[in-house]
Short mmCIF file of N, CA and C in Angstrom, two decimals:
data_model
loop_
_atom_site.label_atom_id
_atom_site.label_comp_id
_atom_site.label_asym_id
_atom_site.label_seq_id
_atom_site.Cartn_x
_atom_site.Cartn_y
_atom_site.Cartn_z
N MET A 1 0.84 -1.17 0.00
CA MET A 1 0.00 0.00 0.00
C MET A 1 0.89 1.24 0.00
N ARG A 2 0.53 2.19 -0.81
CA ARG A 2 1.30 3.43 -0.88
C ARG A 2 0.99 4.32 0.34
N PRO A 3 1.96 5.12 0.77
CA PRO A 3 1.67 6.06 1.85
C PRO A 3 0.66 7.11 1.37
N GLU A 4 -0.16 7.60 2.30
CA GLU A 4 -1.21 8.56 1.93
C GLU A 4 -0.67 9.76 1.16
N GLU A 5 0.50 10.25 1.56
CA GLU A 5 1.02 11.45 0.91
C GLU A 5 1.32 11.24 -0.57
N SER A 6 1.44 9.98 -1.03
CA SER A 6 1.71 9.75 -2.44
C SER A 6 0.47 9.97 -3.29
N PHE A 7 -0.72 10.17 -2.67
CA PHE A 7 -1.95 10.39 -3.41
C PHE A 7 -2.39 11.85 -3.42
N ILE A 8 -1.60 12.73 -2.83
CA ILE A 8 -1.94 14.14 -2.84
C ILE A 8 -1.96 14.61 -4.28
N GLN A 9 -3.03 15.28 -4.66
CA GLN A 9 -3.25 15.77 -6.02
C GLN A 9 -3.31 14.62 -7.03
N GLN A 10 -3.74 13.46 -6.58
CA GLN A 10 -3.94 12.31 -7.46
C GLN A 10 -5.28 11.67 -7.13
N PRO A 11 -6.38 12.39 -7.33
CA PRO A 11 -7.68 11.88 -6.91
C PRO A 11 -8.09 10.59 -7.62
N ILE A 12 -7.75 10.43 -8.87
CA ILE A 12 -8.13 9.21 -9.59
C ILE A 12 -7.39 8.01 -9.02
N ARG A 13 -6.11 8.17 -8.80
CA ARG A 13 -5.33 7.08 -8.21
C ARG A 13 -5.83 6.78 -6.79
N SER A 14 -6.21 7.80 -6.05
CA SER A 14 -6.77 7.59 -4.71
C SER A 14 -8.06 6.79 -4.79
N LEU A 15 -8.93 7.18 -5.70
CA LEU A 15 -10.19 6.46 -5.91
C LEU A 15 -9.92 5.00 -6.26
N GLN A 16 -9.02 4.77 -7.19
CA GLN A 16 -8.71 3.41 -7.61
C GLN A 16 -8.12 2.58 -6.46
N THR A 17 -7.29 3.21 -5.67
CA THR A 17 -6.69 2.51 -4.53
C THR A 17 -7.77 2.11 -3.53
N MET A 18 -8.69 3.04 -3.26
CA MET A 18 -9.77 2.72 -2.32
C MET A 18 -10.65 1.60 -2.86
N LEU A 19 -10.97 1.64 -4.15
CA LEU A 19 -11.77 0.57 -4.75
C LEU A 19 -11.04 -0.77 -4.68
N ARG A 20 -9.74 -0.73 -4.89
CA ARG A 20 -8.94 -1.96 -4.83
C ARG A 20 -8.96 -2.56 -3.42
N VAL A 21 -8.82 -1.71 -2.41
CA VAL A 21 -8.86 -2.18 -1.02
C VAL A 21 -10.24 -2.77 -0.72
N LEU A 22 -11.30 -2.10 -1.15
CA LEU A 22 -12.65 -2.63 -0.93
C LEU A 22 -12.80 -4.00 -1.59
N ALA A 23 -12.25 -4.17 -2.78
CA ALA A 23 -12.34 -5.44 -3.49
C ALA A 23 -11.53 -6.54 -2.80
N GLN A 24 -10.42 -6.16 -2.18
CA GLN A 24 -9.63 -7.15 -1.44
C GLN A 24 -10.41 -7.67 -0.24
N ARG A 25 -11.21 -6.83 0.34
CA ARG A 25 -11.99 -7.19 1.53
C ARG A 25 -13.29 -7.89 1.19
N ASP A 26 -13.90 -7.51 0.06
CA ASP A 26 -15.24 -8.01 -0.28
C ASP A 26 -15.31 -8.23 -1.78
N ASN A 27 -15.56 -9.45 -2.20
CA ASN A 27 -15.53 -9.77 -3.64
C ASN A 27 -16.73 -9.24 -4.41
N ARG A 28 -17.63 -8.55 -3.73
CA ARG A 28 -18.73 -7.90 -4.46
C ARG A 28 -18.25 -6.65 -5.21
N TYR A 29 -17.09 -6.15 -4.84
CA TYR A 29 -16.53 -4.97 -5.50
C TYR A 29 -15.58 -5.40 -6.60
N GLN A 30 -15.42 -4.54 -7.60
CA GLN A 30 -14.47 -4.80 -8.68
C GLN A 30 -13.14 -4.15 -8.35
N SER A 31 -12.08 -4.90 -8.53
CA SER A 31 -10.74 -4.37 -8.29
C SER A 31 -10.25 -3.63 -9.54
N VAL A 32 -9.54 -2.57 -9.30
CA VAL A 32 -8.91 -1.82 -10.40
C VAL A 32 -7.44 -1.61 -10.07
N ILE A 33 -6.66 -1.43 -11.09
CA ILE A 33 -5.24 -1.11 -10.91
C ILE A 33 -5.12 0.40 -10.74
N PRO A 34 -4.49 0.86 -9.66
CA PRO A 34 -4.35 2.30 -9.44
C PRO A 34 -3.33 2.92 -10.40
N ASP A 35 -3.77 3.17 -11.63
CA ASP A 35 -2.87 3.72 -12.65
C ASP A 35 -3.07 5.21 -12.88
N GLY A 36 -4.07 5.80 -12.22
CA GLY A 36 -4.30 7.23 -12.35
C GLY A 36 -5.10 7.60 -13.59
N ILE A 37 -5.59 6.61 -14.32
CA ILE A 37 -6.36 6.85 -15.55
C ILE A 37 -7.81 6.43 -15.30
N TYR A 38 -8.74 7.35 -15.52
CA TYR A 38 -10.16 7.04 -15.33
C TYR A 38 -10.68 6.39 -16.60
N GLY A 39 -10.24 5.15 -16.79
CA GLY A 39 -10.60 4.41 -18.00
C GLY A 39 -11.79 3.50 -17.79
N PRO A 40 -12.02 2.60 -18.75
CA PRO A 40 -13.18 1.70 -18.69
C PRO A 40 -13.25 0.83 -17.43
N SER A 41 -12.11 0.34 -16.93
CA SER A 41 -12.15 -0.51 -15.74
C SER A 41 -12.56 0.30 -14.50
N THR A 42 -12.15 1.55 -14.44
CA THR A 42 -12.54 2.41 -13.32
C THR A 42 -14.02 2.76 -13.42
N VAL A 43 -14.49 3.08 -14.62
CA VAL A 43 -15.92 3.37 -14.83
C VAL A 43 -16.76 2.16 -14.41
N SER A 44 -16.32 0.98 -14.82
CA SER A 44 -17.04 -0.25 -14.49
C SER A 44 -17.06 -0.49 -12.98
N ALA A 45 -15.92 -0.30 -12.31
CA ALA A 45 -15.83 -0.51 -10.86
C ALA A 45 -16.70 0.50 -10.11
N VAL A 46 -16.69 1.75 -10.56
CA VAL A 46 -17.51 2.79 -9.92
C VAL A 46 -19.00 2.48 -10.14
N SER A 47 -19.35 2.06 -11.36
CA SER A 47 -20.75 1.71 -11.65
C SER A 47 -21.21 0.56 -10.76
N ALA A 48 -20.37 -0.46 -10.62
CA ALA A 48 -20.71 -1.60 -9.77
C ALA A 48 -20.88 -1.16 -8.32
N PHE A 49 -20.01 -0.28 -7.86
CA PHE A 49 -20.11 0.24 -6.50
C PHE A 49 -21.43 0.99 -6.33
N GLN A 50 -21.75 1.86 -7.28
CA GLN A 50 -22.97 2.65 -7.20
C GLN A 50 -24.21 1.74 -7.18
N ARG A 51 -24.20 0.72 -8.02
CA ARG A 51 -25.31 -0.22 -8.08
C ARG A 51 -25.48 -0.92 -6.73
N LEU A 52 -24.38 -1.36 -6.17
CA LEU A 52 -24.40 -2.09 -4.91
C LEU A 52 -24.92 -1.24 -3.75
N HIS A 53 -24.71 0.06 -3.84
CA HIS A 53 -25.07 0.95 -2.73
C HIS A 53 -26.29 1.83 -3.03
N GLY A 54 -27.03 1.50 -4.08
CA GLY A 54 -28.26 2.22 -4.38
C GLY A 54 -28.05 3.66 -4.81
N LEU A 55 -26.90 3.95 -5.36
CA LEU A 55 -26.62 5.29 -5.87
C LEU A 55 -26.94 5.32 -7.37
N PRO A 56 -27.18 6.50 -7.93
CA PRO A 56 -27.41 6.56 -9.38
C PRO A 56 -26.20 5.96 -10.11
N VAL A 57 -26.44 5.01 -11.00
CA VAL A 57 -25.37 4.31 -11.71
C VAL A 57 -24.98 5.12 -12.94
N THR A 58 -23.88 5.87 -12.78
CA THR A 58 -23.39 6.73 -13.86
C THR A 58 -21.96 6.38 -14.26
N GLY A 59 -21.24 5.71 -13.38
CA GLY A 59 -19.83 5.45 -13.63
C GLY A 59 -18.96 6.66 -13.34
N VAL A 60 -19.59 7.75 -12.95
CA VAL A 60 -18.89 8.98 -12.61
C VAL A 60 -18.84 9.09 -11.09
N THR A 61 -17.69 9.45 -10.58
CA THR A 61 -17.54 9.58 -9.14
C THR A 61 -17.98 10.97 -8.71
N ASP A 62 -19.27 11.07 -8.35
CA ASP A 62 -19.78 12.34 -7.84
C ASP A 62 -19.49 12.41 -6.34
N GLN A 63 -19.91 13.47 -5.70
CA GLN A 63 -19.62 13.68 -4.28
C GLN A 63 -20.19 12.56 -3.40
N ASP A 64 -21.44 12.14 -3.67
CA ASP A 64 -22.06 11.08 -2.86
C ASP A 64 -21.29 9.77 -3.00
N THR A 65 -20.90 9.45 -4.23
CA THR A 65 -20.15 8.21 -4.46
C THR A 65 -18.81 8.27 -3.75
N TRP A 66 -18.12 9.40 -3.91
CA TRP A 66 -16.81 9.57 -3.27
C TRP A 66 -16.92 9.40 -1.76
N GLU A 67 -17.88 10.08 -1.15
CA GLU A 67 -18.03 10.02 0.31
C GLU A 67 -18.35 8.61 0.79
N ARG A 68 -19.16 7.87 0.04
CA ARG A 68 -19.50 6.50 0.43
C ARG A 68 -18.27 5.60 0.32
N ILE A 69 -17.50 5.78 -0.75
CA ILE A 69 -16.27 4.98 -0.92
C ILE A 69 -15.30 5.27 0.23
N VAL A 70 -15.10 6.55 0.53
CA VAL A 70 -14.19 6.93 1.61
C VAL A 70 -14.65 6.34 2.94
N ALA A 71 -15.95 6.39 3.20
CA ALA A 71 -16.48 5.87 4.46
C ALA A 71 -16.24 4.37 4.59
N LEU A 72 -16.28 3.62 3.51
CA LEU A 72 -16.08 2.17 3.56
C LEU A 72 -14.61 1.78 3.48
N TYR A 73 -13.80 2.67 2.94
CA TYR A 73 -12.38 2.38 2.74
C TYR A 73 -11.63 2.20 4.06
N GLU A 74 -11.81 3.14 4.99
CA GLU A 74 -11.06 3.08 6.25
C GLU A 74 -11.25 1.75 6.98
N PRO A 75 -12.50 1.31 7.22
CA PRO A 75 -12.65 0.02 7.90
C PRO A 75 -12.11 -1.15 7.08
N ALA A 76 -12.23 -1.09 5.77
CA ALA A 76 -11.71 -2.18 4.92
C ALA A 76 -10.20 -2.22 4.96
N LEU A 77 -9.57 -1.07 5.05
CA LEU A 77 -8.11 -1.00 5.07
C LEU A 77 -7.56 -1.73 6.29
N ILE A 78 -8.23 -1.63 7.41
CA ILE A 78 -7.78 -2.30 8.63
C ILE A 78 -7.64 -3.80 8.40
N HIS A 79 -8.53 -4.37 7.61
CA HIS A 79 -8.52 -5.82 7.37
C HIS A 79 -7.54 -6.26 6.30
N THR A 80 -6.98 -5.32 5.55
CA THR A 80 -6.08 -5.70 4.46
C THR A 80 -4.61 -5.42 4.75
N VAL A 81 -4.34 -4.74 5.85
CA VAL A 81 -2.94 -4.47 6.21
C VAL A 81 -2.57 -5.32 7.42
N GLU A 82 -1.30 -5.37 7.74
CA GLU A 82 -0.85 -6.14 8.91
C GLU A 82 -1.48 -5.60 10.18
N ALA A 83 -1.63 -6.49 11.15
CA ALA A 83 -2.18 -6.08 12.44
C ALA A 83 -1.26 -5.07 13.10
N GLN A 84 -1.84 -4.19 13.86
CA GLN A 84 -1.08 -3.18 14.58
C GLN A 84 -0.15 -3.86 15.58
N PRO A 85 1.14 -3.58 15.52
CA PRO A 85 2.04 -4.23 16.48
C PRO A 85 1.92 -3.61 17.87
N VAL A 86 2.25 -4.41 18.86
CA VAL A 86 2.30 -3.93 20.24
C VAL A 86 3.75 -3.54 20.50
N GLU A 87 3.95 -2.33 20.93
CA GLU A 87 5.31 -1.87 21.18
C GLU A 87 5.61 -1.96 22.66
N ILE A 88 6.61 -2.76 22.98
CA ILE A 88 7.05 -2.90 24.36
C ILE A 88 8.24 -1.96 24.54
N ILE A 89 8.14 -1.08 25.49
CA ILE A 89 9.20 -0.09 25.68
C ILE A 89 9.86 -0.31 27.03
N LEU A 90 11.00 -1.00 26.99
CA LEU A 90 11.81 -1.12 28.19
C LEU A 90 12.66 0.13 28.29
N ASN A 91 12.79 0.67 29.49
CA ASN A 91 13.64 1.85 29.68
C ASN A 91 15.09 1.49 29.38
N PRO A 92 15.90 2.50 29.04
CA PRO A 92 17.31 2.20 28.79
C PRO A 92 17.92 1.45 29.97
N ASN A 93 18.62 0.40 29.66
CA ASN A 93 19.29 -0.45 30.65
C ASN A 93 18.34 -1.16 31.61
N GLU A 94 17.05 -1.15 31.33
CA GLU A 94 16.11 -1.86 32.20
C GLU A 94 16.26 -3.36 31.99
N VAL A 95 16.35 -4.07 33.09
CA VAL A 95 16.47 -5.52 33.07
C VAL A 95 15.49 -6.07 34.10
N LEU A 96 14.65 -7.00 33.68
CA LEU A 96 13.74 -7.65 34.61
C LEU A 96 14.42 -8.92 35.11
N ARG A 97 14.52 -9.01 36.44
CA ARG A 97 15.26 -10.11 37.07
C ARG A 97 14.33 -10.98 37.90
N ARG A 98 14.88 -12.09 38.42
CA ARG A 98 14.12 -13.02 39.27
C ARG A 98 13.36 -12.26 40.34
N GLY A 99 12.09 -12.60 40.46
CA GLY A 99 11.25 -11.98 41.47
C GLY A 99 10.54 -10.72 41.01
N ASP A 100 11.01 -10.13 39.90
CA ASP A 100 10.36 -8.91 39.41
C ASP A 100 8.98 -9.24 38.86
N SER A 101 8.09 -8.26 38.96
CA SER A 101 6.75 -8.37 38.42
C SER A 101 6.56 -7.22 37.43
N SER A 102 5.97 -7.53 36.27
CA SER A 102 5.79 -6.50 35.26
C SER A 102 4.75 -6.95 34.24
N PRO A 103 3.96 -6.01 33.73
CA PRO A 103 3.04 -6.38 32.65
C PRO A 103 3.79 -6.95 31.43
N TYR A 104 5.02 -6.49 31.23
CA TYR A 104 5.82 -7.00 30.11
C TYR A 104 6.12 -8.48 30.27
N LEU A 105 6.20 -8.94 31.51
CA LEU A 105 6.46 -10.35 31.73
C LEU A 105 5.28 -11.22 31.31
N HIS A 106 4.06 -10.70 31.41
CA HIS A 106 2.91 -11.45 30.90
C HIS A 106 3.09 -11.71 29.41
N VAL A 107 3.50 -10.67 28.68
CA VAL A 107 3.69 -10.79 27.24
C VAL A 107 4.85 -11.74 26.95
N ALA A 108 5.97 -11.55 27.64
CA ALA A 108 7.13 -12.42 27.43
C ALA A 108 6.78 -13.87 27.74
N GLN A 109 6.01 -14.10 28.79
CA GLN A 109 5.62 -15.46 29.14
C GLN A 109 4.72 -16.08 28.06
N ALA A 110 3.86 -15.28 27.48
CA ALA A 110 3.01 -15.79 26.39
C ALA A 110 3.86 -16.17 25.18
N LEU A 111 4.85 -15.33 24.85
CA LEU A 111 5.75 -15.65 23.74
C LEU A 111 6.54 -16.91 24.04
N LEU A 112 7.05 -17.00 25.25
CA LEU A 112 7.82 -18.18 25.65
C LEU A 112 6.96 -19.45 25.64
N LEU A 113 5.70 -19.31 25.99
CA LEU A 113 4.80 -20.46 25.97
C LEU A 113 4.69 -21.04 24.56
N VAL A 114 4.50 -20.17 23.59
CA VAL A 114 4.42 -20.64 22.19
C VAL A 114 5.75 -21.26 21.78
N LEU A 115 6.84 -20.61 22.13
CA LEU A 115 8.15 -21.16 21.78
C LEU A 115 8.40 -22.49 22.48
N SER A 116 7.92 -22.65 23.72
CA SER A 116 8.13 -23.91 24.44
C SER A 116 7.34 -25.05 23.80
N GLU A 117 6.23 -24.73 23.16
CA GLU A 117 5.46 -25.75 22.46
C GLU A 117 6.13 -26.17 21.17
N GLU A 118 6.96 -25.30 20.64
CA GLU A 118 7.66 -25.59 19.38
C GLU A 118 9.03 -26.22 19.61
N TYR A 119 9.73 -25.76 20.63
CA TYR A 119 11.09 -26.22 20.89
C TYR A 119 11.13 -26.95 22.23
N ASP A 120 11.42 -28.22 22.18
CA ASP A 120 11.40 -29.06 23.38
C ASP A 120 12.37 -28.60 24.47
N SER A 121 13.44 -27.92 24.07
CA SER A 121 14.45 -27.53 25.06
C SER A 121 14.03 -26.31 25.90
N ILE A 122 12.96 -25.64 25.50
CA ILE A 122 12.47 -24.50 26.28
C ILE A 122 11.35 -25.01 27.18
N GLY A 123 11.55 -24.85 28.49
CA GLY A 123 10.54 -25.28 29.44
C GLY A 123 9.33 -24.36 29.42
N ARG A 124 8.23 -24.86 29.91
CA ARG A 124 6.98 -24.09 29.96
C ARG A 124 7.08 -23.02 31.05
N PRO A 125 6.93 -21.74 30.67
CA PRO A 125 7.00 -20.67 31.68
C PRO A 125 5.69 -20.57 32.46
N SER A 126 5.74 -19.91 33.58
CA SER A 126 4.52 -19.57 34.31
C SER A 126 3.78 -18.51 33.51
N GLN A 127 2.55 -18.26 33.88
CA GLN A 127 1.76 -17.21 33.22
C GLN A 127 1.22 -16.27 34.29
N ASN A 128 2.13 -15.67 35.06
CA ASN A 128 1.72 -14.87 36.20
C ASN A 128 2.30 -13.45 36.22
N GLY A 129 3.08 -13.07 35.22
CA GLY A 129 3.66 -11.74 35.20
C GLY A 129 4.82 -11.55 36.15
N ILE A 130 5.33 -12.65 36.70
CA ILE A 130 6.45 -12.61 37.64
C ILE A 130 7.59 -13.43 37.06
N LEU A 131 8.79 -12.91 37.15
CA LEU A 131 9.94 -13.66 36.68
C LEU A 131 10.31 -14.68 37.76
N ASP A 132 9.55 -15.76 37.78
CA ASP A 132 9.74 -16.83 38.76
C ASP A 132 10.70 -17.87 38.19
N GLU A 133 10.84 -18.98 38.90
CA GLU A 133 11.81 -20.01 38.51
C GLU A 133 11.50 -20.60 37.13
N ASN A 134 10.22 -20.90 36.85
CA ASN A 134 9.86 -21.47 35.55
C ASN A 134 10.16 -20.50 34.41
N THR A 135 9.85 -19.23 34.61
CA THR A 135 10.12 -18.22 33.59
C THR A 135 11.62 -18.01 33.43
N PHE A 136 12.33 -17.99 34.54
CA PHE A 136 13.79 -17.86 34.51
C PHE A 136 14.40 -18.99 33.67
N ASP A 137 13.95 -20.23 33.93
CA ASP A 137 14.47 -21.38 33.19
C ASP A 137 14.13 -21.30 31.70
N ALA A 138 12.89 -20.89 31.39
CA ALA A 138 12.47 -20.77 29.99
C ALA A 138 13.29 -19.69 29.28
N LEU A 139 13.49 -18.55 29.94
CA LEU A 139 14.30 -17.48 29.35
C LEU A 139 15.74 -17.95 29.13
N SER A 140 16.30 -18.64 30.12
CA SER A 140 17.68 -19.13 29.99
C SER A 140 17.82 -20.09 28.81
N SER A 141 16.87 -21.00 28.68
CA SER A 141 16.91 -21.96 27.56
C SER A 141 16.76 -21.24 26.23
N PHE A 142 15.84 -20.28 26.17
CA PHE A 142 15.66 -19.51 24.94
C PHE A 142 16.94 -18.75 24.60
N GLN A 143 17.55 -18.13 25.60
CA GLN A 143 18.79 -17.39 25.37
C GLN A 143 19.87 -18.32 24.83
N SER A 144 19.97 -19.51 25.37
CA SER A 144 20.96 -20.48 24.90
C SER A 144 20.73 -20.82 23.44
N LEU A 145 19.46 -21.12 23.07
CA LEU A 145 19.14 -21.43 21.68
C LEU A 145 19.43 -20.27 20.74
N SER A 146 19.32 -19.06 21.26
CA SER A 146 19.53 -17.86 20.44
C SER A 146 20.98 -17.38 20.43
N GLY A 147 21.85 -18.09 21.15
CA GLY A 147 23.26 -17.69 21.20
C GLY A 147 23.50 -16.48 22.08
N LEU A 148 22.62 -16.26 23.02
CA LEU A 148 22.76 -15.13 23.94
C LEU A 148 23.31 -15.62 25.28
N PRO A 149 23.89 -14.73 26.09
CA PRO A 149 24.31 -15.14 27.43
C PRO A 149 23.11 -15.65 28.21
N MET A 150 23.27 -16.76 28.90
CA MET A 150 22.17 -17.39 29.65
C MET A 150 22.03 -16.72 31.02
N THR A 151 21.34 -15.59 31.05
CA THR A 151 21.16 -14.86 32.30
C THR A 151 19.81 -15.16 32.95
N GLY A 152 18.85 -15.62 32.16
CA GLY A 152 17.50 -15.83 32.67
C GLY A 152 16.77 -14.53 32.94
N GLU A 153 17.35 -13.42 32.53
CA GLU A 153 16.77 -12.11 32.74
C GLU A 153 16.17 -11.61 31.42
N LEU A 154 15.20 -10.71 31.53
CA LEU A 154 14.59 -10.12 30.34
C LEU A 154 15.16 -8.73 30.15
N ASP A 155 15.99 -8.59 29.13
CA ASP A 155 16.56 -7.30 28.77
C ASP A 155 16.17 -7.00 27.33
N LYS A 156 16.63 -5.87 26.80
CA LYS A 156 16.24 -5.48 25.45
C LYS A 156 16.73 -6.46 24.39
N VAL A 157 17.91 -7.01 24.55
CA VAL A 157 18.45 -7.94 23.56
C VAL A 157 17.61 -9.23 23.55
N THR A 158 17.29 -9.75 24.73
CA THR A 158 16.47 -10.95 24.81
C THR A 158 15.08 -10.66 24.25
N TRP A 159 14.53 -9.49 24.60
CA TRP A 159 13.21 -9.12 24.07
C TRP A 159 13.23 -9.10 22.54
N LYS A 160 14.27 -8.51 21.97
CA LYS A 160 14.36 -8.43 20.50
C LYS A 160 14.33 -9.83 19.90
N HIS A 161 15.07 -10.75 20.47
CA HIS A 161 15.10 -12.11 19.95
C HIS A 161 13.75 -12.82 20.14
N LEU A 162 13.10 -12.59 21.27
CA LEU A 162 11.76 -13.15 21.46
C LEU A 162 10.81 -12.65 20.38
N ALA A 163 10.85 -11.34 20.14
CA ALA A 163 9.96 -10.73 19.14
C ALA A 163 10.26 -11.24 17.74
N LEU A 164 11.52 -11.51 17.44
CA LEU A 164 11.87 -12.03 16.12
C LEU A 164 11.50 -13.50 15.94
N HIS A 165 11.62 -14.28 16.99
CA HIS A 165 11.40 -15.72 16.88
C HIS A 165 9.95 -16.14 17.05
N PHE A 166 9.18 -15.34 17.76
CA PHE A 166 7.79 -15.70 17.98
C PHE A 166 7.04 -15.96 16.68
N PRO A 167 7.13 -15.07 15.67
CA PRO A 167 6.38 -15.35 14.43
C PRO A 167 6.79 -16.67 13.77
N LEU A 168 8.05 -17.04 13.91
CA LEU A 168 8.50 -18.30 13.32
C LEU A 168 7.78 -19.48 13.96
N ALA A 169 7.67 -19.45 15.28
CA ALA A 169 7.01 -20.54 15.99
C ALA A 169 5.50 -20.48 15.81
N ALA A 170 4.95 -19.29 15.85
CA ALA A 170 3.50 -19.14 15.76
C ALA A 170 2.98 -19.52 14.38
N ASN A 171 3.79 -19.36 13.35
CA ASN A 171 3.35 -19.64 11.98
C ASN A 171 3.81 -21.00 11.48
N ARG A 172 4.48 -21.78 12.32
CA ARG A 172 4.88 -23.12 11.90
C ARG A 172 3.63 -23.92 11.58
N GLY A 173 3.74 -24.74 10.61
CA GLY A 173 2.56 -25.49 10.19
C GLY A 173 1.86 -24.79 9.05
N LYS A 174 2.31 -23.61 8.72
CA LYS A 174 1.75 -22.88 7.59
C LYS A 174 2.80 -22.84 6.49
N GLY A 175 3.27 -24.03 6.09
CA GLY A 175 4.23 -24.11 5.00
C GLY A 175 5.66 -24.22 5.46
N GLN A 176 5.91 -24.41 6.75
CA GLN A 176 7.28 -24.47 7.24
C GLN A 176 7.43 -25.69 8.15
N SER A 177 8.49 -26.44 7.96
CA SER A 177 8.70 -27.61 8.80
C SER A 177 9.34 -27.20 10.12
N GLN A 178 9.27 -28.09 11.11
CA GLN A 178 9.87 -27.82 12.41
C GLN A 178 11.37 -27.63 12.27
N ALA A 179 12.02 -28.42 11.41
CA ALA A 179 13.46 -28.28 11.21
C ALA A 179 13.80 -26.91 10.63
N GLU A 180 12.98 -26.42 9.69
CA GLU A 180 13.23 -25.10 9.12
C GLU A 180 13.10 -24.02 10.19
N GLY A 181 12.10 -24.15 11.05
CA GLY A 181 11.93 -23.19 12.14
C GLY A 181 13.11 -23.19 13.08
N ARG A 182 13.63 -24.37 13.40
CA ARG A 182 14.80 -24.45 14.29
C ARG A 182 16.02 -23.84 13.62
N ASN A 183 16.19 -24.07 12.31
CA ASN A 183 17.34 -23.47 11.61
C ASN A 183 17.22 -21.95 11.63
N LEU A 184 16.03 -21.42 11.46
CA LEU A 184 15.86 -19.97 11.50
C LEU A 184 16.15 -19.42 12.88
N LEU A 185 15.80 -20.17 13.92
CA LEU A 185 16.04 -19.72 15.29
C LEU A 185 17.50 -19.44 15.53
N THR A 186 18.38 -20.29 15.02
CA THR A 186 19.81 -20.11 15.27
C THR A 186 20.48 -19.18 14.27
N ASN A 187 19.75 -18.74 13.24
CA ASN A 187 20.36 -17.89 12.21
C ASN A 187 20.07 -16.41 12.38
N TYR A 188 19.45 -16.00 13.46
CA TYR A 188 19.18 -14.55 13.67
C TYR A 188 20.39 -13.89 14.28
#
């Protein structure tokens, strides 16, 4: 998807992009290539949109058609782009150690749980938001697999590796073998 600023003073390309996003979300819409030319495919897609929404079918993007497309585009766009990431912000030099409690540990424990189901050498962490013995052991094992110092602590470097490896484990079974996932784990 192009950044919004690339459509400034390009209303036809903006229209085509919005129609394309709507078509990606719902096959009742016709997809068009955002080429900036209001040609036959754009006229056809606009006509189909107007018909579907009870607007006068002219193939011309009047104000009512434009406003309806814009209103449907935003919600459709959410479903066609990647999910919003959660940003974990550890303070500079912040390290979570044994006995510490933190909302970030809930997230880390959830990531470790998925990784423990994929990699036998990572023990099952607790799910309590506390860096207890089970979580310490799971972090240490994960650090070892990742080639990191085995501290059992959650620091920025360990967090980065957790964030990088989680998608590999979470998406296994979607075209990737367990051996491929393990090879990727050691190649970061």
